[in-house]
Structure formats: C-alpha cells, structure tokens
C-alpha cells in the first residue's frame, strides 16, 4: 500500500529510532522514543532526497509515525527566524505510532488518500489514535 519513497523513508525512520532514538518521559503512559534527521544525514547516510523526506506527512496521516513539530515550525515547514544555518533544534521529531501496524492498510490508506485528494492536504482520520505529542518546545540546559 505504500509507495517506494514512503517505504524508503519508513526504513530510514526505523533505523534512526533504533540507533539514534532518545527516550523521553510521556505525560501519560509509557516513555516515548523519538528521533530526527537533518538534511545532511538524510542525503549523505540514507541517499534520500527531499521528496522522500516529505513522505513523513503521509506516514503521519496513515498513523504509522507520530510527527512532532517544534513550536516555531509552521505547518508549511518554514520556521520563525529562518537563516541559512541548519539547526537540529528545528527538525521535526518522529516516533513510532502505537499499534501502527495493527490496522487494515487498505482501509487506512484509501481513507487518507480520499481526504487528501478532496481537501488538498494530509490529515489523519477523524477518529484516529491521537498523537502523544503535537509540538515540543526546545529548552536550554539552564532551564
């Protein structure tokens, strides 16, 4: 049910979660393992271009990943105070969604694609499993 780009990106995220994931305490329930990838790592280590990276929107809508956006990043992907320097502080964080592979893929993907084609944007189903976090705020070591 997934495109080649979505599969490649999903494998990248699995690798990052396994070897570079950070466990953080969840507000409710079990701890959460999150990770991120910068453009240099995505292209240099995994050989994936921006188009493959952008599949995080579809993978989030399919409820395979929970994509967690930094507070200063807009829905469009741009962020406040943009500069040419790359910062991992502004990268989206990703976590494996709970029970992500326990649902019928055809039903999930078809529903998401119909909504995307109708509305022009990626969105999770109305009664889907909620993300454990929507946004995060970066804090300095002093806080």
PDB file of C-alpha atoms in Angstrom:
ATOM      1  CA  UNK A   1       0.000   0.000   0.000  1.00  0.00           C
ATOM      2  CA  UNK A   2       2.989   2.350   0.412  1.00  0.00           C
ATOM      3  CA  UNK A   3       4.965   3.996  -2.372  1.00  0.00           C
ATOM      4  CA  UNK A   4       8.665   3.248  -2.808  1.00  0.00           C
ATOM      5  CA  UNK A   5       9.534   6.660  -1.334  1.00  0.00           C
ATOM      6  CA  UNK A   6       7.309   6.038   1.694  1.00  0.00           C
ATOM      7  CA  UNK A   7       8.906   2.625   2.271  1.00  0.00           C
ATOM      8  CA  UNK A   8      12.425   4.066   1.963  1.00  0.00           C
ATOM      9  CA  UNK A   9      11.604   6.879   4.381  1.00  0.00           C
ATOM     10  CA  UNK A  10       9.926   4.492   6.830  1.00  0.00           C
ATOM     11  CA  UNK A  11      13.040   2.286   6.833  1.00  0.00           C
ATOM     12  CA  UNK A  12      15.163   5.393   7.484  1.00  0.00           C
ATOM     13  CA  UNK A  13      12.947   6.328  10.445  1.00  0.00           C
ATOM     14  CA  UNK A  14      13.102   2.765  11.843  1.00  0.00           C
ATOM     15  CA  UNK A  15      16.907   2.869  11.633  1.00  0.00           C
ATOM     16  CA  UNK A  16      17.058   6.283  13.309  1.00  0.00           C
ATOM     17  CA  UNK A  17      14.663   5.200  16.074  1.00  0.00           C
ATOM     18  CA  UNK A  18      16.672   2.057  16.773  1.00  0.00           C
ATOM     19  CA  UNK A  19      20.165   3.547  16.775  1.00  0.00           C
ATOM     20  CA  UNK A  20      19.703   7.263  17.444  1.00  0.00           C
ATOM     21  CA  UNK A  21      16.395   7.411  19.292  1.00  0.00           C
ATOM     22  CA  UNK A  22      16.100   9.256  22.578  1.00  0.00           C
ATOM     23  CA  UNK A  23      13.697   8.026  25.228  1.00  0.00           C
ATOM     24  CA  UNK A  24      11.647  10.802  26.787  1.00  0.00           C
ATOM     25  CA  UNK A  25       9.033  10.591  29.510  1.00  0.00           C
ATOM     26  CA  UNK A  26       5.463  10.693  28.274  1.00  0.00           C
ATOM     27  CA  UNK A  27       2.878  12.767  30.100  1.00  0.00           C
ATOM     28  CA  UNK A  28       0.619   9.727  30.299  1.00  0.00           C
ATOM     29  CA  UNK A  29       1.615   6.104  29.846  1.00  0.00           C
ATOM     30  CA  UNK A  30       4.848   4.617  28.615  1.00  0.00           C
ATOM     31  CA  UNK A  31       8.008   6.531  27.725  1.00  0.00           C
ATOM     32  CA  UNK A  32       8.335   7.658  24.121  1.00  0.00           C
ATOM     33  CA  UNK A  33      11.332   7.069  21.811  1.00  0.00           C
ATOM     34  CA  UNK A  34      11.857   9.951  19.391  1.00  0.00           C
ATOM     35  CA  UNK A  35      14.425  10.825  16.743  1.00  0.00           C
ATOM     36  CA  UNK A  36      15.076  13.331  13.956  1.00  0.00           C
ATOM     37  CA  UNK A  37      17.118  13.575  10.788  1.00  0.00           C
ATOM     38  CA  UNK A  38      18.894  16.569   9.281  1.00  0.00           C
ATOM     39  CA  UNK A  39      19.146  17.103   5.541  1.00  0.00           C
ATOM     40  CA  UNK A  40      22.842  16.194   5.514  1.00  0.00           C
ATOM     41  CA  UNK A  41      22.223  12.859   7.248  1.00  0.00           C
ATOM     42  CA  UNK A  42      19.136  12.080   5.133  1.00  0.00           C
ATOM     43  CA  UNK A  43      21.018  12.684   1.883  1.00  0.00           C
ATOM     44  CA  UNK A  44      24.502  11.552   2.909  1.00  0.00           C
ATOM     45  CA  UNK A  45      23.775   8.469   5.001  1.00  0.00           C
ATOM     46  CA  UNK A  46      20.485   7.279   3.502  1.00  0.00           C
ATOM     47  CA  UNK A  47      20.666   8.719  -0.023  1.00  0.00           C
ATOM     48  CA  UNK A  48      17.136  10.118   0.231  1.00  0.00           C
ATOM     49  CA  UNK A  49      16.127  13.400  -1.362  1.00  0.00           C
ATOM     50  CA  UNK A  50      13.655  15.937  -0.075  1.00  0.00           C
ATOM     51  CA  UNK A  51      10.738  14.231  -1.862  1.00  0.00           C
ATOM     52  CA  UNK A  52      11.303  11.025   0.133  1.00  0.00           C
ATOM     53  CA  UNK A  53      11.618  13.058   3.337  1.00  0.00           C
ATOM     54  CA  UNK A  54       8.301  14.792   2.676  1.00  0.00           C
ATOM     55  CA  UNK A  55       6.578  11.406   2.905  1.00  0.00           C
ATOM     56  CA  UNK A  56       6.555  11.994   6.666  1.00  0.00           C
ATOM     57  CA  UNK A  57       3.226  13.745   6.042  1.00  0.00           C
ATOM     58  CA  UNK A  58       1.685  10.628   4.502  1.00  0.00           C
ATOM     59  CA  UNK A  59       3.235   8.302   7.100  1.00  0.00           C
ATOM     60  CA  UNK A  60       1.805  10.512   9.841  1.00  0.00           C
ATOM     61  CA  UNK A  61      -1.627  10.565   8.178  1.00  0.00           C
ATOM     62  CA  UNK A  62      -1.521   6.755   7.847  1.00  0.00           C
ATOM     63  CA  UNK A  63      -0.788   6.675  11.602  1.00  0.00           C
ATOM     64  CA  UNK A  64       2.483   4.793  11.148  1.00  0.00           C
ATOM     65  CA  UNK A  65       4.551   7.601  12.635  1.00  0.00           C
ATOM     66  CA  UNK A  66       3.789  10.421  15.019  1.00  0.00           C
ATOM     67  CA  UNK A  67       5.450  13.540  13.612  1.00  0.00           C
ATOM     68  CA  UNK A  68       6.077  16.081  16.342  1.00  0.00           C
ATOM     69  CA  UNK A  69       6.667  19.653  15.221  1.00  0.00           C
ATOM     70  CA  UNK A  70       8.859  22.189  17.068  1.00  0.00           C
ATOM     71  CA  UNK A  71       6.895  25.123  18.391  1.00  0.00           C
ATOM     72  CA  UNK A  72       8.490  27.577  15.949  1.00  0.00           C
ATOM     73  CA  UNK A  73       7.841  25.479  12.823  1.00  0.00           C
ATOM     74  CA  UNK A  74       4.759  26.315  10.767  1.00  0.00           C
ATOM     75  CA  UNK A  75       2.541  23.735   9.028  1.00  0.00           C
ATOM     76  CA  UNK A  76       4.164  24.752   5.735  1.00  0.00           C
ATOM     77  CA  UNK A  77       7.540  23.544   7.039  1.00  0.00           C
ATOM     78  CA  UNK A  78       9.011  27.035   7.374  1.00  0.00           C
ATOM     79  CA  UNK A  79      10.047  28.360  10.762  1.00  0.00           C
ATOM     80  CA  UNK A  80      10.360  31.604  12.650  1.00  0.00           C
ATOM     81  CA  UNK A  81      13.759  33.257  12.366  1.00  0.00           C
ATOM     82  CA  UNK A  82      14.880  31.190   9.352  1.00  0.00           C
ATOM     83  CA  UNK A  83      18.542  31.534   8.452  1.00  0.00           C
ATOM     84  CA  UNK A  84      20.869  29.670   6.135  1.00  0.00           C
ATOM     85  CA  UNK A  85      22.461  27.764   9.026  1.00  0.00           C
ATOM     86  CA  UNK A  86      20.983  24.328   9.625  1.00  0.00           C
ATOM     87  CA  UNK A  87      19.868  23.532  13.142  1.00  0.00           C
ATOM     88  CA  UNK A  88      18.714  20.232  14.589  1.00  0.00           C
ATOM     89  CA  UNK A  89      16.664  22.279  17.062  1.00  0.00           C
ATOM     90  CA  UNK A  90      14.155  22.993  14.303  1.00  0.00           C
ATOM     91  CA  UNK A  91      13.904  19.471  12.879  1.00  0.00           C
ATOM     92  CA  UNK A  92      10.663  17.590  13.262  1.00  0.00           C
ATOM     93  CA  UNK A  93      10.858  14.736  15.749  1.00  0.00           C
ATOM     94  CA  UNK A  94       9.397  11.359  14.869  1.00  0.00           C
ATOM     95  CA  UNK A  95       8.120   8.488  16.976  1.00  0.00           C
ATOM     96  CA  UNK A  96       6.585   5.164  16.015  1.00  0.00           C
ATOM     97  CA  UNK A  97       2.829   5.441  16.475  1.00  0.00           C
ATOM     98  CA  UNK A  98       1.268   2.996  18.953  1.00  0.00           C
ATOM     99  CA  UNK A  99      -0.223  -0.100  17.289  1.00  0.00           C
ATOM    100  CA  UNK A 100       0.798   1.341  13.919  1.00  0.00           C
ATOM    101  CA  UNK A 101       0.676  -1.936  12.011  1.00  0.00           C
ATOM    102  CA  UNK A 102      -2.386  -3.450  13.712  1.00  0.00           C
ATOM    103  CA  UNK A 103      -4.960  -1.951  11.314  1.00  0.00           C
ATOM    104  CA  UNK A 104      -6.059  -2.912   7.815  1.00  0.00           C
ATOM    105  CA  UNK A 105      -3.735  -0.987   5.489  1.00  0.00           C
ATOM    106  CA  UNK A 106      -6.221  -0.741   2.622  1.00  0.00           C
ATOM    107  CA  UNK A 107      -8.888   0.955   4.738  1.00  0.00           C
ATOM    108  CA  UNK A 108      -6.456   3.420   6.322  1.00  0.00           C
ATOM    109  CA  UNK A 109      -4.616   4.398   3.132  1.00  0.00           C
ATOM    110  CA  UNK A 110      -7.749   4.689   0.999  1.00  0.00           C
ATOM    111  CA  UNK A 111      -9.471   6.950   3.530  1.00  0.00           C
ATOM    112  CA  UNK A 112      -6.435   9.207   3.853  1.00  0.00           C
ATOM    113  CA  UNK A 113      -5.938   9.470   0.074  1.00  0.00           C
ATOM    114  CA  UNK A 114      -9.594  10.343  -0.499  1.00  0.00           C
ATOM    115  CA  UNK A 115      -9.325  13.142   2.096  1.00  0.00           C
ATOM    116  CA  UNK A 116      -6.025  14.330   0.600  1.00  0.00           C
ATOM    117  CA  UNK A 117      -7.425  14.406  -2.933  1.00  0.00           C
ATOM    118  CA  UNK A 118     -10.578  16.189  -1.778  1.00  0.00           C
ATOM    119  CA  UNK A 119      -9.039  18.709   0.606  1.00  0.00           C
ATOM    120  CA  UNK A 120      -5.530  19.020  -0.808  1.00  0.00           C
ATOM    121  CA  UNK A 121      -3.735  18.246   2.480  1.00  0.00           C
ATOM    122  CA  UNK A 122      -2.622  15.277   4.550  1.00  0.00           C
ATOM    123  CA  UNK A 123      -4.737  14.606   7.622  1.00  0.00           C
ATOM    124  CA  UNK A 124      -5.352  11.693   9.956  1.00  0.00           C
ATOM    125  CA  UNK A 125      -8.796  10.082  10.017  1.00  0.00           C
ATOM    126  CA  UNK A 126     -11.299  11.805  12.265  1.00  0.00           C
ATOM    127  CA  UNK A 127     -11.402   9.134  14.985  1.00  0.00           C
ATOM    128  CA  UNK A 128      -7.788   8.008  14.705  1.00  0.00           C
ATOM    129  CA  UNK A 129      -5.404   7.298  17.537  1.00  0.00           C
ATOM    130  CA  UNK A 130      -4.287  10.682  18.869  1.00  0.00           C
ATOM    131  CA  UNK A 131      -0.623  11.619  18.820  1.00  0.00           C
ATOM    132  CA  UNK A 132       1.022  11.535  22.212  1.00  0.00           C
ATOM    133  CA  UNK A 133       2.606  14.914  21.474  1.00  0.00           C
ATOM    134  CA  UNK A 134       1.712  17.501  18.811  1.00  0.00           C
ATOM    135  CA  UNK A 135       4.513  20.012  19.415  1.00  0.00           C
ATOM    136  CA  UNK A 136       7.610  20.330  21.530  1.00  0.00           C
ATOM    137  CA  UNK A 137       9.473  23.267  22.964  1.00  0.00           C
ATOM    138  CA  UNK A 138      13.257  23.322  22.967  1.00  0.00           C
ATOM    139  CA  UNK A 139      14.794  24.433  26.259  1.00  0.00           C
ATOM    140  CA  UNK A 140      18.353  25.301  27.096  1.00  0.00           C
ATOM    141  CA  UNK A 141      20.348  23.232  29.582  1.00  0.00           C
ATOM    142  CA  UNK A 142      19.897  26.030  32.133  1.00  0.00           C
ATOM    143  CA  UNK A 143      16.103  25.670  32.298  1.00  0.00           C
TER     144      UNK A 143
END
